[in-house]
Amino acid sequence: MADSQTLHGDGISAVIVGQGAELVSLRDARGLEFLWQAGPEWRRHSPVLFPIVGRLKGDALRHRGRTYPMSQHGFARDKPFAWAERSSRSCTLVLTDDADTRTHYPFAFRLAVTYTLERQQLGVAFEISNTGDEPLPASIGAHPAFNWPLLPDLAKTDYQLTFADNELAPIRRLKDGLLLAAPQPTPVQGKTLELSERLFDEDAIILDRPASTSVRYAAGHGPAVEMSWQGFQELGIWSKPGGAPFLCIEPWHGIASPLDFDGDFIDKPGVMLVEPGATRALSYQIRLSQQPG
């Protein structure tokens, strides 16, 4: 694959491409593909969401009296990253501001994405650096899509998400991509979310204050995925409404604009502020395993 890096280690392999710094394949020692392969239902695998997560009202970013066009989930997923480091077990890709990004996002930044294979897992690290002279407002999110089901002889409803802690808080939902004001009762029962296509009839399930920092995606037998994360505030769970053979588990620092929010981006709920010269680091891990039985 052109402009790509394949990582090998501890019996798993990962493929990352320069376009969007996107993970496009994740296989275990037997060669089983865990990652959604960008079929017609959704043409992405695991995009990097930056400098926004979700949508802004009117797809517009407001800053100091000016308005800048900003499409859903930001521009990083559609930009070519530069390769900073490459080896058999790790790679780092970098995106910096340029004339094009500043037409959408009038800030100086450096975004580095590092993938590292270790101990049956893939680690993904984000570093957002403020290279300018004013506070940098930003959001960032992961959006990995896993095959659902992971094995073709299992049903989607055989799968569960099992959180590390009880998830009792209400969830948030979207309308036309924007955040509804009223929280809704959680479909998570204790630590367990029983998966079905109907969960996503109203778009993503958003845990805007999850108790957990890890979740396990598995059926009663067969391959399983455990995701853990550090530095993120929210968690999105999504599959395309109407049914699609993938499930996205998405640690976020940031969230779609509330339906009634019309203010400056720097004041938007969920946005982090990185001071000039500072760097914010966030990370997540995908561990591949096998259910006993």
Short mmCIF file of C-alpha atoms in Angstrom, two decimals:
data_model
loop_
_atom_site.label_atom_id
_atom_site.label_comp_id
_atom_site.label_asym_id
_atom_site.label_seq_id
_atom_site.Cartn_x
_atom_site.Cartn_y
_atom_site.Cartn_z
CA MET A 1 0.00 0.00 0.00
CA ALA A 2 1.44 3.36 -1.01
CA ASP A 3 2.35 5.82 1.73
CA SER A 4 1.78 3.32 4.50
CA GLN A 5 3.63 1.65 7.35
CA THR A 6 3.05 -1.91 8.57
CA LEU A 7 3.87 -2.62 12.20
CA HIS A 8 4.57 -6.15 13.44
CA GLY A 9 5.05 -7.36 16.97
CA ASP A 10 3.89 -9.85 19.60
CA GLY A 11 1.79 -11.72 17.09
CA ILE A 12 -0.28 -8.79 15.83
CA SER A 13 0.08 -6.40 12.91
CA ALA A 14 -1.21 -2.93 12.12
CA VAL A 15 -1.21 -0.84 8.96
CA ILE A 16 -1.22 2.98 9.11
CA VAL A 17 -1.50 5.31 6.12
CA GLY A 18 -0.20 8.85 5.78
CA GLN A 19 -3.56 10.20 4.64
CA GLY A 20 -5.27 11.25 7.85
CA ALA A 21 -2.71 9.27 9.93
CA GLU A 22 -5.37 6.57 9.80
CA LEU A 23 -5.16 3.02 11.10
CA VAL A 24 -6.53 0.85 8.29
CA SER A 25 -5.83 -2.72 9.46
CA LEU A 26 -5.38 -4.53 12.76
CA ARG A 27 -4.87 -8.30 12.71
CA ASP A 28 -4.13 -10.90 15.36
CA ALA A 29 -1.57 -13.71 15.18
CA ARG A 30 -3.94 -15.86 13.12
CA GLY A 31 -4.45 -13.10 10.58
CA LEU A 32 -8.01 -12.26 11.65
CA GLU A 33 -8.91 -8.70 10.70
CA PHE A 34 -10.52 -6.77 13.55
CA LEU A 35 -10.92 -3.42 11.80
CA TRP A 36 -13.76 -2.44 9.49
CA GLN A 37 -12.47 -2.33 5.92
CA ALA A 38 -14.21 0.85 4.74
CA GLY A 39 -17.10 -0.67 2.78
CA PRO A 40 -19.93 1.23 1.09
CA GLU A 41 -21.80 1.79 4.37
CA TRP A 42 -18.93 3.96 5.67
CA ARG A 43 -15.75 4.73 3.76
CA ARG A 44 -13.44 5.09 6.73
CA HIS A 45 -11.61 2.77 9.15
CA SER A 46 -10.41 4.77 12.15
CA PRO A 47 -10.26 8.50 11.42
CA VAL A 48 -8.58 11.04 13.69
CA LEU A 49 -11.08 13.71 14.76
CA PHE A 50 -9.39 17.13 15.02
CA PRO A 51 -9.75 20.03 15.74
CA ILE A 52 -13.42 19.30 16.50
CA VAL A 53 -15.44 16.26 17.50
CA GLY A 54 -18.90 16.06 15.99
CA ARG A 55 -20.51 19.04 14.31
CA LEU A 56 -20.51 22.76 14.92
CA LYS A 57 -23.79 24.60 14.48
CA GLY A 58 -24.02 25.68 10.85
CA ASP A 59 -20.71 23.89 10.22
CA ALA A 60 -19.07 27.16 11.22
CA LEU A 61 -16.33 28.01 13.71
CA ARG A 62 -16.60 31.46 15.27
CA HIS A 63 -13.54 33.30 16.53
CA ARG A 64 -13.11 37.00 17.30
CA GLY A 65 -16.01 38.11 15.16
CA ARG A 66 -15.11 36.00 12.14
CA THR A 67 -16.66 32.79 10.87
CA TYR A 68 -14.68 29.90 9.41
CA PRO A 69 -16.17 26.87 7.60
CA MET A 70 -15.57 23.64 9.54
CA SER A 71 -17.06 20.31 8.49
CA GLN A 72 -18.03 17.52 10.86
CA HIS A 73 -15.14 16.02 12.88
CA GLY A 74 -12.67 18.53 11.46
CA PHE A 75 -10.07 18.38 8.71
CA ALA A 76 -7.29 16.15 10.08
CA ARG A 77 -8.88 12.96 8.76
CA ASP A 78 -8.64 14.33 5.21
CA LYS A 79 -5.15 15.82 5.36
CA PRO A 80 -1.83 14.16 4.45
CA PHE A 81 0.39 13.82 7.51
CA ALA A 82 4.19 13.85 7.36
CA TRP A 83 6.08 10.78 8.57
CA ALA A 84 8.29 11.82 11.49
CA GLU A 85 9.46 8.37 12.61
CA ARG A 86 9.01 4.87 11.19
CA SER A 87 10.14 1.48 12.47
CA SER A 88 8.86 -2.09 12.52
CA ARG A 89 6.99 -1.54 15.80
CA SER A 90 6.22 2.18 15.91
CA CYS A 91 5.55 5.21 13.75
CA THR A 92 4.80 8.88 14.29
CA LEU A 93 2.94 11.15 11.88
CA VAL A 94 2.64 14.93 12.16
CA LEU A 95 0.23 17.56 10.91
CA THR A 96 0.97 21.28 11.29
CA ASP A 97 -1.02 24.36 10.41
CA ASP A 98 -0.68 25.81 6.94
CA ALA A 99 -2.47 28.28 4.69
CA ASP A 100 -5.30 25.81 4.06
CA THR A 101 -5.93 24.85 7.69
CA ARG A 102 -5.98 28.52 8.69
CA THR A 103 -8.93 29.16 6.37
CA HIS A 104 -10.90 26.79 8.62
CA TYR A 105 -9.10 27.09 11.95
CA PRO A 106 -7.12 30.30 12.57
CA PHE A 107 -4.60 28.82 15.00
CA ALA A 108 -1.02 27.57 14.98
CA PHE A 109 -0.66 23.94 16.05
CA ARG A 110 1.28 20.71 15.72
CA LEU A 111 -0.59 17.41 15.98
CA ALA A 112 1.50 14.25 16.36
CA VAL A 113 -0.03 10.76 16.21
CA THR A 114 2.13 7.83 17.34
CA TYR A 115 1.24 4.15 16.90
CA THR A 116 3.17 1.55 18.91
CA LEU A 117 2.79 -2.22 19.10
CA GLU A 118 3.47 -3.78 22.48
CA ARG A 119 2.22 -6.79 24.47
CA GLN A 120 -0.67 -7.90 22.25
CA GLN A 121 -1.94 -4.37 21.92
CA LEU A 122 -1.72 -1.29 19.76
CA GLY A 123 -1.12 1.98 21.57
CA VAL A 124 -2.17 5.27 19.97
CA ALA A 125 -0.88 8.58 21.36
CA PHE A 126 -2.02 12.07 20.39
CA GLU A 127 0.05 15.16 21.18
CA ILE A 128 -1.44 18.59 20.52
CA SER A 129 1.13 21.38 20.73
CA ASN A 130 0.37 25.08 20.67
CA THR A 131 2.99 26.67 18.42
CA GLY A 132 1.29 30.07 18.45
CA ASP A 133 1.08 32.99 20.86
CA GLU A 134 -2.57 32.74 21.96
CA PRO A 135 -4.46 29.92 23.74
CA LEU A 136 -5.27 27.04 21.37
CA PRO A 137 -8.88 25.80 21.62
CA ALA A 138 -9.17 22.25 20.32
CA SER A 139 -10.99 18.96 20.55
CA ILE A 140 -9.70 15.56 19.52
CA GLY A 141 -11.20 12.12 19.25
CA ALA A 142 -10.55 8.57 18.17
CA HIS A 143 -13.03 6.77 15.90
CA PRO A 144 -11.91 3.14 15.42
CA ALA A 145 -14.50 0.91 13.74
CA PHE A 146 -14.41 -2.80 14.55
CA ASN A 147 -16.04 -5.53 12.58
CA TRP A 148 -19.45 -6.39 14.05
CA PRO A 149 -19.62 -9.34 14.38
CA LEU A 150 -15.94 -10.18 14.71
CA LEU A 151 -16.66 -13.72 13.47
CA PRO A 152 -19.13 -14.33 10.61
CA ASP A 153 -20.89 -17.22 12.35
CA LEU A 154 -21.92 -15.03 15.30
CA ALA A 155 -24.86 -12.64 15.40
CA LYS A 156 -24.54 -8.96 16.22
CA THR A 157 -26.75 -9.51 19.26
CA ASP A 158 -24.27 -12.06 20.65
CA TYR A 159 -22.00 -9.12 21.48
CA GLN A 160 -21.80 -6.91 24.54
CA LEU A 161 -19.79 -3.99 25.75
CA THR A 162 -18.61 -4.57 29.31
CA PHE A 163 -17.34 -1.47 31.10
CA ALA A 164 -14.78 -1.49 33.89
CA ASP A 165 -17.19 0.35 36.20
CA ASN A 166 -20.94 0.75 36.52
CA GLU A 167 -22.21 3.32 34.02
CA LEU A 168 -25.27 4.73 35.74
CA ALA A 169 -25.27 8.30 34.44
CA PRO A 170 -27.69 9.41 31.72
CA ILE A 171 -26.44 9.48 28.13
CA ARG A 172 -26.60 12.23 25.53
CA ARG A 173 -28.04 12.04 22.05
CA LEU A 174 -27.80 14.07 18.83
CA LYS A 175 -30.31 15.70 16.52
CA ASP A 176 -29.01 16.56 13.05
CA GLY A 177 -25.52 16.06 14.46
CA LEU A 178 -25.96 18.57 17.31
CA LEU A 179 -26.27 17.80 21.01
CA LEU A 180 -29.75 17.63 22.48
CA ALA A 181 -30.14 19.52 25.75
CA ALA A 182 -31.95 16.83 27.70
CA PRO A 183 -30.00 13.78 28.91
CA GLN A 184 -31.64 10.41 28.32
CA PRO A 185 -31.74 7.22 30.39
CA THR A 186 -28.73 5.03 29.77
CA PRO A 187 -29.18 1.71 27.97
CA VAL A 188 -26.20 0.37 29.95
CA GLN A 189 -27.30 -2.07 32.65
CA GLY A 190 -24.70 -1.78 35.38
CA LYS A 191 -21.48 -2.49 33.49
CA THR A 192 -23.11 -4.15 30.46
CA LEU A 193 -24.46 -2.78 27.21
CA GLU A 194 -26.21 -5.48 25.17
CA LEU A 195 -25.56 -4.60 21.54
CA SER A 196 -28.20 -4.39 18.83
CA GLU A 197 -28.72 -2.33 15.70
CA ARG A 198 -31.73 -0.55 17.25
CA LEU A 199 -29.45 1.18 19.77
CA PHE A 200 -28.25 3.43 16.95
CA ASP A 201 -31.60 4.42 15.44
CA GLU A 202 -31.07 7.86 16.99
CA ASP A 203 -27.38 8.10 16.05
CA ALA A 204 -24.53 7.72 18.54
CA ILE A 205 -24.75 6.84 22.21
CA ILE A 206 -22.68 9.44 24.06
CA LEU A 207 -21.38 8.96 27.57
CA ASP A 208 -20.44 12.53 28.41
CA ARG A 209 -19.07 11.60 31.84
CA PRO A 210 -18.13 7.92 31.76
CA ALA A 211 -17.06 6.35 35.02
CA SER A 212 -14.87 3.85 33.17
CA THR A 213 -11.58 4.27 31.34
CA SER A 214 -11.82 0.88 29.63
CA VAL A 215 -14.40 -1.31 27.92
CA ARG A 216 -14.41 -4.85 26.53
CA TYR A 217 -16.16 -5.71 23.25
CA ALA A 218 -16.85 -9.44 23.00
CA ALA A 219 -19.33 -12.25 22.51
CA GLY A 220 -19.52 -15.38 24.66
CA HIS A 221 -16.68 -16.90 22.67
CA GLY A 222 -14.25 -15.95 19.94
CA PRO A 223 -12.08 -12.87 19.52
CA ALA A 224 -12.45 -9.87 21.82
CA VAL A 225 -11.25 -6.26 21.96
CA GLU A 226 -10.46 -4.28 25.07
CA MET A 227 -10.07 -0.54 24.71
CA SER A 228 -8.61 1.68 27.41
CA TRP A 229 -7.92 5.41 27.32
CA GLN A 230 -6.21 8.26 29.15
CA GLY A 231 -6.93 11.98 28.97
CA PHE A 232 -10.28 11.77 27.20
CA GLN A 233 -13.52 13.09 28.72
CA GLU A 234 -16.32 11.50 26.70
CA LEU A 235 -17.03 8.20 24.97
CA GLY A 236 -19.05 7.77 21.80
CA ILE A 237 -20.47 4.42 20.65
CA TRP A 238 -21.79 4.35 17.11
CA SER A 239 -22.84 2.25 14.20
CA LYS A 240 -24.54 3.59 11.12
CA PRO A 241 -28.29 3.78 11.72
CA GLY A 242 -30.18 1.18 9.75
CA GLY A 243 -27.55 -1.49 10.20
CA ALA A 244 -23.91 -1.75 9.14
CA PRO A 245 -21.33 -4.44 9.97
CA PHE A 246 -19.14 -2.29 12.22
CA LEU A 247 -19.13 -0.86 15.72
CA CYS A 248 -17.20 2.29 16.64
CA ILE A 249 -15.85 2.79 20.17
CA GLU A 250 -14.68 6.40 20.37
CA PRO A 251 -12.80 8.13 23.21
CA TRP A 252 -13.28 11.87 22.80
CA HIS A 253 -12.09 15.11 24.34
CA GLY A 254 -14.86 17.25 22.95
CA ILE A 255 -18.41 16.85 21.79
CA ALA A 256 -20.81 18.23 19.17
CA SER A 257 -22.16 21.72 19.70
CA PRO A 258 -25.34 21.97 21.75
CA LEU A 259 -28.34 22.76 19.55
CA ASP A 260 -28.60 26.25 21.04
CA PHE A 261 -24.88 27.17 21.11
CA ASP A 262 -23.92 30.08 18.85
CA GLY A 263 -20.89 31.41 20.69
CA ASP A 264 -17.19 31.54 19.98
CA PHE A 265 -15.40 28.23 19.57
CA ILE A 266 -13.16 28.99 22.53
CA ASP A 267 -16.28 28.99 24.76
CA LYS A 268 -17.84 25.81 23.35
CA PRO A 269 -18.50 23.06 25.90
CA GLY A 270 -15.89 20.31 25.83
CA VAL A 271 -13.09 22.31 24.18
CA MET A 272 -9.63 22.07 25.72
CA LEU A 273 -7.37 25.11 25.91
CA VAL A 274 -3.66 24.57 25.30
CA GLU A 275 -1.52 27.49 26.38
CA PRO A 276 1.21 28.90 24.08
CA GLY A 277 4.23 26.60 24.06
CA ALA A 278 2.37 23.81 25.87
CA THR A 279 1.47 20.29 24.71
CA ARG A 280 -1.54 18.17 25.66
CA ALA A 281 -1.10 14.37 25.51
CA LEU A 282 -3.91 11.81 25.24
CA SER A 283 -3.75 8.12 24.43
CA TYR A 284 -5.71 4.92 23.98
CA GLN A 285 -4.93 1.24 23.62
CA ILE A 286 -6.56 -1.58 21.66
CA ARG A 287 -5.83 -5.02 23.11
CA LEU A 288 -6.75 -8.10 21.08
CA SER A 289 -7.62 -11.30 22.90
CA GLN A 290 -9.68 -14.48 22.76
CA GLN A 291 -12.71 -15.22 24.90
CA PRO A 292 -12.40 -18.51 26.79
CA GLY A 293 -14.86 -21.23 25.84
#
